[in-house]
Every structure is written in structure tokens, then in C-alpha cells.
CSV table of C-alpha atoms (C1' of nucleotides) in Angstrom, one decimal:
chain,number,residue,atom,x,y,z
I,1,UNK,CA,33.5,52.5,16.9
I,2,UNK,CA,35.9,53.5,14.1
I,3,UNK,CA,35.0,53.2,10.4
I,4,UNK,CA,37.4,52.1,7.8
I,5,UNK,CA,36.4,52.4,4.1
I,6,UNK,CA,38.0,51.3,0.9
I,7,UNK,CA,38.5,54.4,-1.1
I,8,UNK,CA,38.5,53.8,-4.9
I,9,UNK,CA,40.4,57.1,-5.3
I,10,UNK,CA,43.5,55.8,-3.4
I,11,UNK,CA,42.8,52.1,-3.9
I,12,UNK,CA,43.3,51.3,-0.3
I,13,UNK,CA,41.4,51.1,3.0
I,14,UNK,CA,41.5,54.3,4.9
I,15,UNK,CA,40.1,55.5,8.3
I,16,UNK,CA,37.0,57.5,7.7
I,17,UNK,CA,37.5,61.0,8.9
I,18,UNK,CA,34.6,63.4,8.2
I,19,UNK,CA,35.3,66.9,7.2
I,20,UNK,CA,32.9,68.0,9.9
I,21,UNK,CA,32.3,65.4,12.6
I,22,UNK,CA,29.1,67.2,13.4
I,23,UNK,CA,27.7,66.7,9.9
I,24,UNK,CA,28.6,63.8,7.6
I,25,UNK,CA,27.6,64.3,3.9
I,26,UNK,CA,27.2,61.6,1.4
I,27,UNK,CA,26.0,61.5,-2.2
I,28,UNK,CA,25.0,58.4,-4.2
I,29,UNK,CA,24.1,58.2,-7.8
I,30,UNK,CA,20.4,57.4,-8.1
I,31,UNK,CA,18.3,55.9,-10.9
I,32,UNK,CA,17.5,57.1,-14.4
I,33,UNK,CA,13.7,56.8,-14.2
I,34,UNK,CA,12.7,55.2,-17.5
I,35,UNK,CA,12.1,51.6,-16.4
I,36,UNK,CA,11.5,49.5,-13.2
I,37,UNK,CA,14.4,48.9,-11.0
I,38,UNK,CA,16.2,45.6,-11.5
I,39,UNK,CA,18.1,43.7,-8.9
I,40,UNK,CA,21.3,45.3,-10.0
I,41,UNK,CA,19.8,48.7,-9.3
I,42,UNK,CA,18.8,47.5,-5.9
I,43,UNK,CA,22.3,46.6,-4.7
I,44,UNK,CA,23.7,50.1,-4.3
I,45,UNK,CA,20.5,51.3,-2.8
I,46,UNK,CA,20.6,48.6,-0.1
I,47,UNK,CA,24.4,48.9,0.4
I,48,UNK,CA,24.4,52.6,0.9
I,49,UNK,CA,21.2,52.5,3.0
I,50,UNK,CA,23.2,50.3,5.4
I,51,UNK,CA,26.2,52.6,5.3
I,52,UNK,CA,24.0,55.6,6.1
I,53,UNK,CA,22.3,53.8,8.9
I,54,UNK,CA,25.7,52.9,10.3
I,55,UNK,CA,27.0,56.5,9.9
I,56,UNK,CA,23.9,57.7,11.8
I,57,UNK,CA,25.0,55.6,14.8
I,58,UNK,CA,28.4,57.2,14.7
I,59,UNK,CA,27.7,60.9,14.0
I,60,UNK,CA,25.1,63.3,15.2
I,61,UNK,CA,24.0,64.4,11.7
I,62,UNK,CA,24.2,62.8,8.3
I,63,UNK,CA,22.9,64.2,5.1
I,64,UNK,CA,22.3,61.6,2.4
I,65,UNK,CA,21.5,62.8,-1.1
I,66,UNK,CA,20.5,60.5,-4.0
I,67,UNK,CA,19.6,62.1,-7.3
I,68,UNK,CA,16.8,61.3,-9.7
I,69,UNK,CA,17.8,61.5,-13.3
I,70,UNK,CA,14.7,62.5,-15.1
I,71,UNK,CA,16.1,64.0,-18.2
I,72,UNK,CA,17.9,61.5,-20.4
I,73,UNK,CA,17.7,60.2,-23.9
I,74,UNK,CA,16.6,56.8,-22.8
I,75,UNK,CA,13.7,58.5,-21.1
I,76,UNK,CA,12.9,60.4,-24.3
I,77,UNK,CA,13.0,57.2,-26.3
I,78,UNK,CA,10.9,55.2,-23.9
I,79,UNK,CA,8.2,57.9,-23.6
I,80,UNK,CA,8.0,58.0,-27.4
I,81,UNK,CA,7.6,54.3,-27.6
I,82,UNK,CA,4.8,54.2,-25.0
I,83,UNK,CA,3.2,57.3,-26.5
I,84,UNK,CA,3.1,59.0,-23.1
I,85,UNK,CA,4.6,62.3,-22.0
I,86,UNK,CA,8.1,62.3,-20.4
I,87,UNK,CA,6.6,63.6,-17.2
I,88,UNK,CA,4.1,60.8,-17.1
I,89,UNK,CA,6.9,58.2,-17.6
I,90,UNK,CA,9.2,59.7,-15.0
I,91,UNK,CA,6.5,60.2,-12.4
I,92,UNK,CA,5.3,56.7,-12.8
I,93,UNK,CA,8.7,55.2,-12.8
I,94,UNK,CA,9.9,57.2,-9.8
I,95,UNK,CA,6.8,56.2,-7.7
I,96,UNK,CA,7.4,52.6,-8.5
I,97,UNK,CA,11.1,52.9,-7.7
I,98,UNK,CA,10.3,54.4,-4.3
I,99,UNK,CA,7.8,51.7,-3.5
I,100,UNK,CA,10.3,49.0,-4.5
I,101,UNK,CA,13.1,50.4,-2.5
I,102,UNK,CA,10.8,50.8,0.5
I,103,UNK,CA,10.0,47.1,0.3
I,104,UNK,CA,13.7,46.5,0.7
I,105,UNK,CA,13.6,48.5,3.9
I,106,UNK,CA,15.8,51.1,2.3
I,107,UNK,CA,14.9,54.5,3.8
I,108,UNK,CA,14.5,57.5,1.6
I,109,UNK,CA,17.5,59.7,1.3
I,110,UNK,CA,17.3,63.1,3.0
I,111,UNK,CA,17.2,64.8,-0.3
I,112,UNK,CA,16.2,63.2,-3.6
I,113,UNK,CA,16.8,66.0,-6.1
I,114,UNK,CA,15.6,65.8,-9.6
I,115,UNK,CA,17.7,66.9,-12.5
I,116,UNK,CA,14.9,68.8,-14.2
I,117,UNK,CA,14.5,71.0,-11.1
I,118,UNK,CA,18.2,72.0,-11.1
I,119,UNK,CA,18.8,73.1,-14.7
I,120,UNK,CA,19.8,76.5,-13.6
I,121,UNK,CA,22.5,75.2,-11.3
I,122,UNK,CA,23.8,73.0,-14.2
I,123,UNK,CA,23.9,76.0,-16.5
I,124,UNK,CA,25.7,78.0,-13.8
I,125,UNK,CA,28.4,75.4,-13.4
I,126,UNK,CA,28.8,75.1,-17.2
I,127,UNK,CA,29.3,78.8,-17.3
I,128,UNK,CA,32.0,78.6,-14.6
I,129,UNK,CA,33.7,75.9,-16.6
I,130,UNK,CA,33.7,78.0,-19.7
I,131,UNK,CA,35.0,80.9,-17.6
I,132,UNK,CA,37.9,78.9,-16.3
I,133,UNK,CA,38.8,77.7,-19.8
I,134,UNK,CA,37.9,74.1,-19.1
I,135,UNK,CA,35.1,74.0,-21.6
I,136,UNK,CA,34.3,75.3,-25.1
I,137,UNK,CA,31.3,75.7,-27.3
I,138,UNK,CA,31.0,73.9,-30.6
I,139,UNK,CA,28.0,73.5,-32.8
I,140,UNK,CA,25.5,74.3,-30.1
I,141,UNK,CA,27.2,71.9,-27.6
I,142,UNK,CA,29.2,72.8,-24.6
I,143,UNK,CA,32.0,70.3,-24.1
I,144,UNK,CA,34.4,69.7,-21.2
I,145,UNK,CA,37.9,69.7,-22.5
I,146,UNK,CA,39.6,66.8,-20.8
I,147,UNK,CA,43.2,67.7,-21.6
I,148,UNK,CA,42.7,70.9,-19.6
I,149,UNK,CA,42.8,68.9,-16.4
I,150,UNK,CA,46.1,67.2,-15.6
I,151,UNK,CA,44.7,64.9,-13.0
I,152,UNK,CA,42.0,63.4,-15.2
I,153,UNK,CA,41.9,59.7,-15.0
I,154,UNK,CA,42.9,59.4,-11.4
I,155,UNK,CA,39.8,57.7,-10.1
I,156,UNK,CA,39.7,55.2,-12.9
I,157,UNK,CA,43.4,54.6,-12.7
I,158,UNK,CA,44.1,55.2,-16.3
I,159,UNK,CA,46.1,57.7,-18.2
I,160,UNK,CA,45.4,59.5,-21.4
I,161,UNK,CA,47.2,57.0,-23.6
I,162,UNK,CA,45.3,54.1,-22.2
I,163,UNK,CA,42.1,55.7,-23.0
I,164,UNK,CA,43.0,56.5,-26.5
I,165,UNK,CA,44.2,52.9,-27.0
I,166,UNK,CA,40.8,51.7,-26.0
I,167,UNK,CA,38.8,54.2,-28.0
I,168,UNK,CA,36.2,52.3,-29.9
I,169,UNK,CA,33.7,55.0,-30.5
I,170,UNK,CA,33.5,57.3,-33.4
I,171,UNK,CA,34.4,60.7,-32.3
I,172,UNK,CA,32.1,63.5,-33.1
I,173,UNK,CA,33.8,66.0,-35.4
I,174,UNK,CA,33.2,68.9,-33.1
I,175,UNK,CA,35.2,67.4,-30.3
I,176,UNK,CA,38.7,68.9,-29.8
I,177,UNK,CA,39.8,65.8,-28.0
I,178,UNK,CA,38.2,62.3,-28.2
I,179,UNK,CA,37.8,62.2,-24.5
I,180,UNK,CA,35.9,65.5,-24.3
I,181,UNK,CA,32.4,65.0,-23.0
I,182,UNK,CA,29.1,66.9,-23.2
I,183,UNK,CA,28.0,69.4,-20.6
I,184,UNK,CA,25.2,70.8,-22.6
I,185,UNK,CA,23.6,69.8,-25.9
I,186,UNK,CA,21.0,71.3,-28.1
I,187,UNK,CA,17.4,70.0,-28.2
I,188,UNK,CA,15.2,70.2,-31.2
I,189,UNK,CA,11.5,71.1,-30.8
I,190,UNK,CA,10.5,67.5,-30.1
I,191,UNK,CA,12.9,67.0,-27.2
I,192,UNK,CA,12.8,68.4,-23.7
I,193,UNK,CA,14.9,71.6,-23.6
I,194,UNK,CA,15.6,74.7,-21.5
I,195,UNK,CA,16.7,78.1,-22.6
I,196,UNK,CA,20.4,78.7,-22.0
I,197,UNK,CA,23.2,81.1,-23.2
I,198,UNK,CA,23.8,78.5,-25.9
I,199,UNK,CA,20.3,78.2,-27.1
I,200,UNK,CA,17.6,75.8,-26.2
I,201,UNK,CA,19.0,72.5,-25.0
I,202,UNK,CA,19.4,70.0,-22.2
I,203,UNK,CA,22.2,69.0,-19.9
I,204,UNK,CA,24.7,66.2,-20.3
I,205,UNK,CA,24.5,63.4,-17.7
I,206,UNK,CA,27.6,64.1,-15.7
I,207,UNK,CA,27.0,67.7,-14.9
I,208,UNK,CA,23.8,66.8,-13.1
I,209,UNK,CA,25.6,65.1,-10.2
I,210,UNK,CA,28.2,67.8,-9.9
I,211,UNK,CA,25.6,70.5,-9.8
I,212,UNK,CA,23.2,68.8,-7.4
I,213,UNK,CA,25.8,67.5,-5.0
I,214,UNK,CA,27.1,71.1,-4.7
I,215,UNK,CA,23.6,72.4,-4.2
I,216,UNK,CA,22.9,70.2,-1.2
I,217,UNK,CA,26.3,69.2,0.2
I,218,UNK,CA,28.6,71.9,-0.9
I,219,UNK,CA,31.7,71.9,-3.0
I,220,UNK,CA,33.5,69.4,-0.7
I,221,UNK,CA,31.8,66.6,1.1
I,222,UNK,CA,32.7,63.2,2.5
I,223,UNK,CA,31.5,60.2,0.5
I,224,UNK,CA,30.4,59.7,-3.0
I,225,UNK,CA,29.0,56.3,-3.9
I,226,UNK,CA,27.6,54.2,-6.7
I,227,UNK,CA,28.2,51.1,-8.8
I,228,UNK,CA,31.7,50.3,-9.9
I,229,UNK,CA,30.6,50.6,-13.5
I,230,UNK,CA,30.0,54.3,-12.8
I,231,UNK,CA,33.6,54.9,-11.8
I,232,UNK,CA,34.5,55.5,-15.4
I,233,UNK,CA,33.5,57.7,-17.1
I,234,UNK,CA,30.7,59.1,-14.9
I,235,UNK,CA,32.5,59.7,-11.7
I,236,UNK,CA,35.7,60.6,-13.3
I,237,UNK,CA,33.8,63.3,-15.2
I,238,UNK,CA,32.1,64.5,-12.1
I,239,UNK,CA,35.4,65.0,-10.5
I,240,UNK,CA,36.7,66.8,-13.5
I,241,UNK,CA,33.7,69.2,-13.5
I,242,UNK,CA,33.5,69.9,-9.9
I,243,UNK,CA,37.2,70.4,-9.3
I,244,UNK,CA,37.6,72.5,-12.4
I,245,UNK,CA,34.5,74.7,-11.6
I,246,UNK,CA,36.1,75.6,-8.3
I,247,UNK,CA,39.9,75.2,-8.6
I,248,UNK,CA,41.5,73.9,-5.4
I,249,UNK,CA,38.5,72.1,-4.1
I,250,UNK,CA,38.6,68.4,-3.5
I,251,UNK,CA,35.0,67.4,-4.2
I,252,UNK,CA,34.3,64.0,-2.5
I,253,UNK,CA,37.0,62.7,-0.3
I,254,UNK,CA,36.0,59.0,-0.2
I,255,UNK,CA,34.7,57.2,-3.2
I,256,UNK,CA,32.9,53.9,-2.5
I,257,UNK,CA,31.8,51.6,-5.3
I,258,UNK,CA,29.7,48.4,-5.0
I,259,UNK,CA,30.7,45.5,-7.1
I,260,UNK,CA,28.9,44.1,-10.1
I,261,UNK,CA,26.0,41.7,-10.0
I,262,UNK,CA,25.5,38.6,-12.0
I,263,UNK,CA,22.3,36.7,-12.2
I,264,UNK,CA,22.2,32.9,-12.2
I,265,UNK,CA,25.9,33.0,-13.1
I,266,UNK,CA,25.8,35.3,-16.0
I,267,UNK,CA,25.5,39.0,-16.8
I,268,UNK,CA,21.8,39.9,-16.4
I,269,UNK,CA,20.2,40.3,-19.8
I,270,UNK,CA,16.6,40.0,-21.0
I,271,UNK,CA,17.7,37.7,-23.7
I,272,UNK,CA,19.2,35.2,-21.2
I,273,UNK,CA,16.0,35.0,-19.2
I,274,UNK,CA,17.8,36.0,-16.0
I,275,UNK,CA,16.6,39.5,-15.9
I,276,UNK,CA,14.8,40.2,-12.7
I,277,UNK,CA,13.1,43.4,-11.7
I,278,UNK,CA,12.7,44.1,-8.0
I,279,UNK,CA,9.0,44.3,-8.6
I,280,UNK,CA,8.9,40.8,-10.1
I,281,UNK,CA,10.8,39.3,-7.3
I,282,UNK,CA,8.6,41.0,-4.7
I,283,UNK,CA,5.7,39.0,-6.1
I,284,UNK,CA,7.3,35.8,-5.1
I,285,UNK,CA,9.7,36.7,-2.2
I,286,UNK,CA,9.6,39.1,0.7
I,287,UNK,CA,11.7,42.3,0.3
I,288,UNK,CA,13.6,41.5,3.5
I,289,UNK,CA,14.9,38.3,1.9
I,290,UNK,CA,16.2,40.3,-1.0
I,291,UNK,CA,17.8,42.7,1.4
I,292,UNK,CA,19.5,39.9,3.4
I,293,UNK,CA,20.7,38.3,0.2
I,294,UNK,CA,22.3,41.5,-1.0
I,295,UNK,CA,24.0,42.1,2.3
I,296,UNK,CA,25.2,38.5,2.5
I,297,UNK,CA,28.0,39.3,0.2
I,298,UNK,CA,30.5,42.1,0.9
I,299,UNK,CA,29.6,45.2,-1.1
I,300,UNK,CA,32.8,45.3,-3.2
I,301,UNK,CA,32.6,41.6,-4.2
I,302,UNK,CA,30.8,40.5,-7.2
I,303,UNK,CA,27.5,38.9,-6.3
I,304,UNK,CA,25.8,36.1,-8.1
I,305,UNK,CA,22.1,36.6,-7.6
I,306,UNK,CA,20.0,33.4,-7.7
I,307,UNK,CA,16.3,32.8,-6.8
I,308,UNK,CA,17.5,29.8,-4.8
I,309,UNK,CA,19.6,32.1,-2.7
I,310,UNK,CA,16.5,34.3,-2.1
I,311,UNK,CA,14.6,31.3,-0.8
I,312,UNK,CA,17.4,30.5,1.6
I,313,UNK,CA,17.6,34.0,2.8
I,314,UNK,CA,13.9,33.9,3.5
I,315,UNK,CA,14.2,30.7,5.5
I,316,UNK,CA,17.1,32.3,7.5
I,317,UNK,CA,14.8,35.2,8.3
I,318,UNK,CA,12.1,32.7,9.4
I,319,UNK,CA,14.5,31.2,11.8
I,320,UNK,CA,15.7,34.5,13.2
I,321,UNK,CA,12.2,35.6,13.8
I,322,UNK,CA,11.4,32.5,15.8
I,323,UNK,CA,14.6,33.0,17.8
I,324,UNK,CA,13.8,36.6,18.5
I,325,UNK,CA,10.3,35.7,19.5
I,326,UNK,CA,8.8,38.7,21.3
I,327,UNK,CA,12.1,40.2,22.3
I,328,UNK,CA,12.3,44.0,21.7
I,329,UNK,CA,15.4,45.3,19.9
I,330,UNK,CA,17.9,46.3,22.6
I,331,UNK,CA,19.3,49.7,22.6
I,332,UNK,CA,22.7,48.9,21.2
I,333,UNK,CA,23.5,46.3,18.5
I,334,UNK,CA,26.0,43.7,19.5
I,335,UNK,CA,29.6,45.0,19.4
I,336,UNK,CA,30.7,42.3,16.9
I,337,UNK,CA,28.1,43.6,14.5
I,338,UNK,CA,29.2,47.2,14.8
I,339,UNK,CA,32.8,46.1,14.6
I,340,UNK,CA,32.2,44.2,11.3
I,341,UNK,CA,30.3,47.2,9.8
I,342,UNK,CA,33.1,49.5,10.8
I,343,UNK,CA,35.5,47.3,8.8
I,344,UNK,CA,34.6,48.6,5.4
I,345,UNK,CA,31.0,47.7,5.9
I,346,UNK,CA,31.6,44.0,6.2
I,347,UNK,CA,28.0,43.0,6.3
I,348,UNK,CA,28.6,39.2,5.8
I,349,UNK,CA,30.7,39.2,8.9
I,350,UNK,CA,28.1,41.2,10.7
I,351,UNK,CA,25.6,38.6,9.8
I,352,UNK,CA,27.8,35.7,10.9
I,353,UNK,CA,28.2,37.5,14.2
I,354,UNK,CA,24.4,37.2,14.7
I,355,UNK,CA,24.4,33.4,14.7
I,356,UNK,CA,24.4,32.1,18.2
I,357,UNK,CA,22.8,35.2,19.6
I,358,UNK,CA,19.2,35.4,20.8
I,359,UNK,CA,16.6,37.6,22.2
I,360,UNK,CA,17.0,41.4,22.3
I,361,UNK,CA,20.6,41.3,21.3
I,362,UNK,CA,19.9,39.4,18.1
I,363,UNK,CA,16.9,41.6,17.4
I,364,UNK,CA,19.0,44.7,17.8
I,365,UNK,CA,21.7,43.3,15.5
I,366,UNK,CA,19.1,42.5,12.9
I,367,UNK,CA,17.5,45.9,13.1
I,368,UNK,CA,20.9,47.5,12.7
I,369,UNK,CA,21.1,45.7,9.3
I,370,UNK,CA,17.6,46.9,8.5
I,371,UNK,CA,16.0,43.5,8.9
I,372,UNK,CA,13.0,42.3,10.8
I,373,UNK,CA,11.2,45.6,10.3
I,374,UNK,CA,8.2,43.8,9.0
I,375,UNK,CA,5.9,42.8,11.9
I,376,UNK,CA,6.0,39.1,12.7
I,377,UNK,CA,2.3,38.4,12.1
I,378,UNK,CA,2.5,39.9,8.6
I,379,UNK,CA,5.7,38.0,7.9
I,380,UNK,CA,4.3,34.6,8.8
I,381,UNK,CA,0.6,35.0,8.2
I,382,UNK,CA,0.4,37.9,5.8
I,383,UNK,CA,-2.4,38.0,3.3
I,384,UNK,CA,-2.1,35.7,0.4
I,385,UNK,CA,-3.8,36.1,-2.9
I,386,UNK,CA,-4.1,32.4,-3.6
I,387,UNK,CA,-4.1,30.6,-0.3
I,388,UNK,CA,-7.1,30.0,2.0
I,389,UNK,CA,-8.3,32.8,4.3
I,390,UNK,CA,-7.2,33.1,7.9
I,391,UNK,CA,-10.7,32.1,9.0
I,392,UNK,CA,-10.7,28.9,6.8
I,393,UNK,CA,-7.3,28.0,8.2
I,394,UNK,CA,-8.6,28.4,11.8
I,395,UNK,CA,-11.6,26.2,11.0
I,396,UNK,CA,-9.3,23.5,9.5
I,397,UNK,CA,-7.1,23.6,12.6
I,398,UNK,CA,-10.1,23.2,14.8
I,399,UNK,CA,-11.3,20.2,12.8
I,400,UNK,CA,-7.8,18.7,13.0
I,401,UNK,CA,-7.6,19.2,16.7
I,402,UNK,CA,-10.9,17.3,17.1
I,403,UNK,CA,-9.6,14.5,15.0
I,404,UNK,CA,-6.4,14.3,17.0
I,405,UNK,CA,-8.4,14.3,20.2
I,406,UNK,CA,-10.1,11.1,19.1
I,407,UNK,CA,-6.8,9.8,17.9
I,408,UNK,CA,-8.0,9.7,14.3
I,409,UNK,CA,-4.6,10.6,12.9
I,410,UNK,CA,-5.5,9.6,9.4
I,411,UNK,CA,-8.1,12.4,9.3
I,412,UNK,CA,-5.8,14.8,11.1
I,413,UNK,CA,-2.9,14.2,8.8
I,414,UNK,CA,-5.1,14.6,5.8
I,415,UNK,CA,-6.1,18.1,6.9
I,416,UNK,CA,-2.5,19.0,7.5
I,417,UNK,CA,-1.5,17.7,4.0
I,418,UNK,CA,-4.3,19.7,2.4
I,419,UNK,CA,-3.2,22.8,4.1
I,420,UNK,CA,0.4,22.2,3.2
I,421,UNK,CA,-0.6,21.9,-0.4
I,422,UNK,CA,-2.4,25.2,-0.1
I,423,UNK,CA,0.8,26.7,1.2
I,424,UNK,CA,0.0,26.6,4.9
I,425,UNK,CA,2.4,24.9,7.4
I,426,UNK,CA,1.1,23.8,10.7
I,427,UNK,CA,3.2,23.4,13.9
I,428,UNK,CA,2.0,21.7,17.0
I,429,UNK,CA,3.4,23.4,20.1
I,430,UNK,CA,2.7,23.0,23.8
I,431,UNK,CA,0.6,26.1,23.5
I,432,UNK,CA,-1.5,24.7,20.7
I,433,UNK,CA,-1.2,24.6,16.9
I,434,UNK,CA,0.2,27.6,15.1
I,435,UNK,CA,0.4,28.2,11.4
I,436,UNK,CA,2.3,30.1,8.8
I,437,UNK,CA,2.2,30.6,5.1
I,438,UNK,CA,5.0,29.0,3.2
X,1,G,C1',44.6,45.3,-26.8
X,2,G,C1',44.7,48.5,-22.0
X,3,C,C1',42.8,48.8,-17.0
X,4,C,C1',40.2,46.6,-12.8
X,5,G,C1',38.0,42.6,-9.8
X,6,G,C1',37.4,37.5,-8.5
X,7,G,C1',38.7,32.1,-8.2
X,8,U,C1',37.7,29.0,-0.6
X,9,G,C1',34.5,22.5,1.6
X,10,G,C1',27.9,19.9,-2.0
X,11,C,C1',26.1,25.4,-1.9
X,12,A,C1',26.4,30.5,0.0
X,13,G,C1',30.3,33.3,2.1
X,14,A,C1',34.3,35.8,5.8
X,15,G,C1',38.8,36.3,8.4
X,16,U,C1',43.7,34.7,8.8
X,17,G,C1',51.5,33.2,8.0
X,18,G,C1',50.8,28.2,12.5
X,19,U,C1',45.2,27.3,16.4
X,20,U,C1',36.8,26.2,14.9
X,21,A,C1',34.8,31.3,10.5
X,22,U,C1',29.7,31.3,10.0
X,23,G,C1',25.2,29.7,7.6
X,24,C,C1',22.5,26.3,4.4
X,25,A,C1',22.3,21.5,2.7
X,26,G,C1',23.8,16.2,4.0
X,27,A,C1',24.5,12.3,8.0
X,28,G,C1',23.4,10.6,13.2
X,29,G,C1',20.6,11.6,17.6
X,30,A,C1',16.8,14.1,21.1
X,31,C,C1',11.8,15.8,21.0
X,32,U,C1',6.8,14.5,18.3
X,33,G,C1',1.1,9.9,17.4
X,34,C,C1',3.7,11.2,12.7
X,35,A,C1',5.3,15.9,11.2
X,36,A,C1',6.9,20.9,11.7
X,37,A,C1',9.9,23.9,14.6
X,38,U,C1',13.9,23.6,18.1
X,39,C,C1',18.2,21.5,20.3
X,40,C,C1',22.8,18.2,20.4
X,41,U,C1',26.7,15.6,17.5
X,42,U,C1',29.2,15.3,12.8
X,43,G,C1',32.2,14.8,7.6
X,44,U,C1',33.8,17.8,3.6
X,45,A,C1',38.0,23.6,1.7
X,46,G,C1',40.9,27.7,-0.6
X,47,G,C1',42.3,27.4,-9.5
X,48,U,C1',47.5,25.5,-11.3
X,49,C,C1',52.8,25.6,-11.0
X,50,G,C1',56.9,27.6,-8.7
X,51,G,C1',59.3,30.7,-4.8
X,52,U,C1',60.0,32.9,0.4
X,53,U,C1',59.4,30.6,5.3
X,54,C,C1',60.5,26.1,10.6
X,55,A,C1',55.3,26.8,8.7
X,56,A,C1',51.0,29.5,3.3
X,57,U,C1',44.4,29.1,1.9
X,58,U,C1',46.9,33.6,3.8
X,59,C,C1',53.2,36.9,1.3
X,60,C,C1',55.8,37.0,-3.9
X,61,G,C1',56.0,35.4,-9.2
X,62,A,C1',54.1,33.0,-13.5
X,63,C,C1',50.2,30.7,-15.7
X,64,C,C1',44.9,29.1,-16.4
X,65,C,C1',39.8,30.2,-15.9
X,66,C,C1',35.5,33.7,-14.8
X,67,G,C1',33.5,38.6,-14.7
X,68,G,C1',33.6,43.9,-15.4
X,69,C,C1',35.2,48.7,-17.5
X,70,C,C1',37.3,51.2,-21.8
X,71,U,C1',30.1,53.1,-25.5
X,72,C,C1',25.4,58.8,-20.9
X,73,C,C1',24.3,50.4,-17.8
X,74,A,C1',24.0,50.1,-10.5
RNA sequence: GGCCGGGUGGCAGAGUGGUUAUGCAGAGGACUGCAAAUCCUUGUAGGUCGGUUCAAUUCCGACCCCGGCCUCCA
């Protein structure tokens, strides 16, 4: 099954050819752990989880690295606000992130490196850049000198003049060029810092991904992923750093970017009341519904998240579960599903291909997409904090069965209505009455 | 201002130069004590204006809208 991917670097779809067919290597930018993941953070996690699952069906070995940014000024600010240590904040946030993503059936990456545990690698790369004349020291900072690299701007598709035309930021006086960016910056006593050849300081954001991807995947690997908003400047800067630190190397061959996410038709913002954390949504909707909704739109398309869409996704999963019944997932997913995924990860087409299937084939297709991993009993009858207990429901069903037996349908319907109001739906089948939580 | 996406039937969302996307919702029917679930049938499209073509939702151009990036946001 061939895989074609859209490569942001070339702006076209290309056949995916791994550097080493025995070992595919992929890096995706992970979260800055200062606050709970919102729905927009979840999209790349789910998209690249699916990509990695698919790659694993194609290649014998896949190494998936997703970093954790645990040194960042937003983290410093938040920790100060909450009057807790940076470590407490990052540990707590990371644990919650991992729980949330697990609820979306996103498997953990093979390596989840933390920035704070790779400072020496970042210092090392910064020294290499200085040694090659791509960086300079100014007022305690180490800066990457953008004009030193002719190809800068290739990923974002913009040249130097365009960037200058758009410059809206005040340029720090120590920068030789407005586009230069920080590799290392000084920390005062109140900020996290590490000893370095340039004094006590902390790394810039971009150097983190260059250093950690090299540590675990080597100087050249296959796929680098993230949200489209990271393409510039973050990914552009990563390329600049990595290719300059080791001249002649290619860094990532394929760049894949997921599209932006809107919420209820607008950019998600706390002030608009359309800001959803994954954690919030998981209180009201199953994680698999969120996963399905995110995969219902092609990853490069903009997606308009709505809670209504989430409800529809959940009902779709209800139906599939009934159709699958007790069928085990067959060994191989349906060819149409694999074909769609091979076509630049066309998950909406893969989902469409599932309709009309049944039994083991459908089950296998859904499992390929990372759906239906939650056991059926838990899905339909899982514990509820507000509804009646399983035992109370069984008692009511027995009472209703007795009423129906004496053809007292008024009493029977009354019981059914009461349960419905409590969020429990009854279905009479030839094998007896079954129930599920709404 | 520069750059990059997108505009498809009531909604969600794909492919495609000519032939059904798919799903949801709606309508009709079957089943049911009534429901629920399931099954069957079914209507409705491709921003605007031009161009190319025997034929365009699909290619080209212009324009209009929406969104993003250009500021350490996925």
C-alpha cells in the first residue's frame, strides 16, 4: 500500500520514500506544558497518531518522537501567578496532557523528551552554530544570524524582503538583523537557568526541537509534523539551525502540517466563550467521539469544531458499535480504508469507506482509525455520576416487564419515560430489554 | 500591505472534465402494544462573473467573502 503525503516544503504531494525502509523516523512538535490542552492542541496529536499507526502497518519499525516543552516564559509566568514551582506546574500539566490524549486513543510516542533534560545538547548545537559562523553572541544572548543561510524562508515560502515588509515587532538593539532569533538567552536569579559558556541562561524555543530530534532520530529523518501555524517561524528556524549546525544535511525530508481549527465558526478565544479544553469536553462527551470528529475532516483542511458535531460523532459511534456487535477485528483493515489513508491520510474518505460494511471487516477498519477501543459495555452502560445505578435500572426494567406482561402499558411507559429522563434509554429486543446511557 | 488556505445540497464532508460520494438531519414505508434500534425508498449541491472545451463543481483568469501566518499560539 503506497503512501503519498503533501510536503509543505515542496508544496506538492509526493510519494513517501523513507530514508531507511527498515526504520521510519518521525518528529512532531509537542505541547508547552503550562495549561490544559485545548481542542486545537488535540488535533495534531490525533492526526499524527493516526499517521504513525498507519506507518506501522507499512514498515517494520517506526520511531515517533514528540517533545515536551517544559522551559518557556509562559510557564515561568503561570507558575508565578499560581505561586507554585515551575516543576510542580510542568509535572501536573504534563500528567493531565497525557491523560487527555490517552482518552482520545492517542498512543504515547516512543520518546517524549523534555527540554529541561536536554540542555547540554542544546548548548552543544549552539556552539556548533557559533563555530560555523551562523550565530553570534550579543549582550549575553546567542543569536542565529538569518542572513547567513541563503535558503532561509523556503518552508514558509517567503523571501527576506517579504519578511521585512511584514515586520511589526520592535527589533531588539542587539540583533544584527531583524529576523535573527534567539538560541540562548540570559536568566536572572529568579528564572530557570543553566550554566553555559555564555553565562547562566536558558535556551530559545526553536533550538529545543533541533537538538532533541537529532538526539533521538539523527541529523536526517523522514517526517516532521505540527500545526500549520508552526511552519513559520518555528519550523523555518529549526531547519536553519539543524542544516547550519551540520552543513550538507537535509534535516526532515517531509514536512506535514495540520490545518487550523475554528470553534463554533470563530477563532477559539476565551473571550468569545468558544474555548474548549479537552478536559472540559471529556466531561460531557466520550473521547472517541472527539477523535472521530477530528478525523472527519482532512488534516490539512480547516476544521470548525462544534459541540453539535461532537454529539453527532457520538451517535455514529453508537451505530457502528451496534453493527459490529460481537465481531472481532479482522486481521487486515478493508483495502478501501488503507487506500484512503495512503492518499495523504485521507481519513474522511476512510470513514466513508466504512459505511455499508459490517462485522469483522468494519471492526478492523474502525480499529485502524483508533476507534472502538473502549469496551462496548463501558461505552453504552459506563458509570454515570448523576444517573441511576445499574442495579436500580435492572429493577425498573423488571417492573416494566411485569407491567407489560399484564398489558398495563400506561405503567410500563411511565417507567420508560422516567428512565429516559434520567438518561437511560430502553430497547425491547427479541432477547429481552436492553438499556444504555444517553 | 506581503504570504498561505478555504468557499460543495438543511448540516457535516470527499472524490471527480461527462456517469451515485458518504454520513447526519428531513420525508415516506417496514418492524413494534407504543417506542427505541434496525432495514427499505427518497428530495435537495459546488461563492460571483468571464474563458477554454462537444461537455466544468472539477482546468484558466478576475472579483467577492471567510480564515490563518507575518509577534516563542497546534
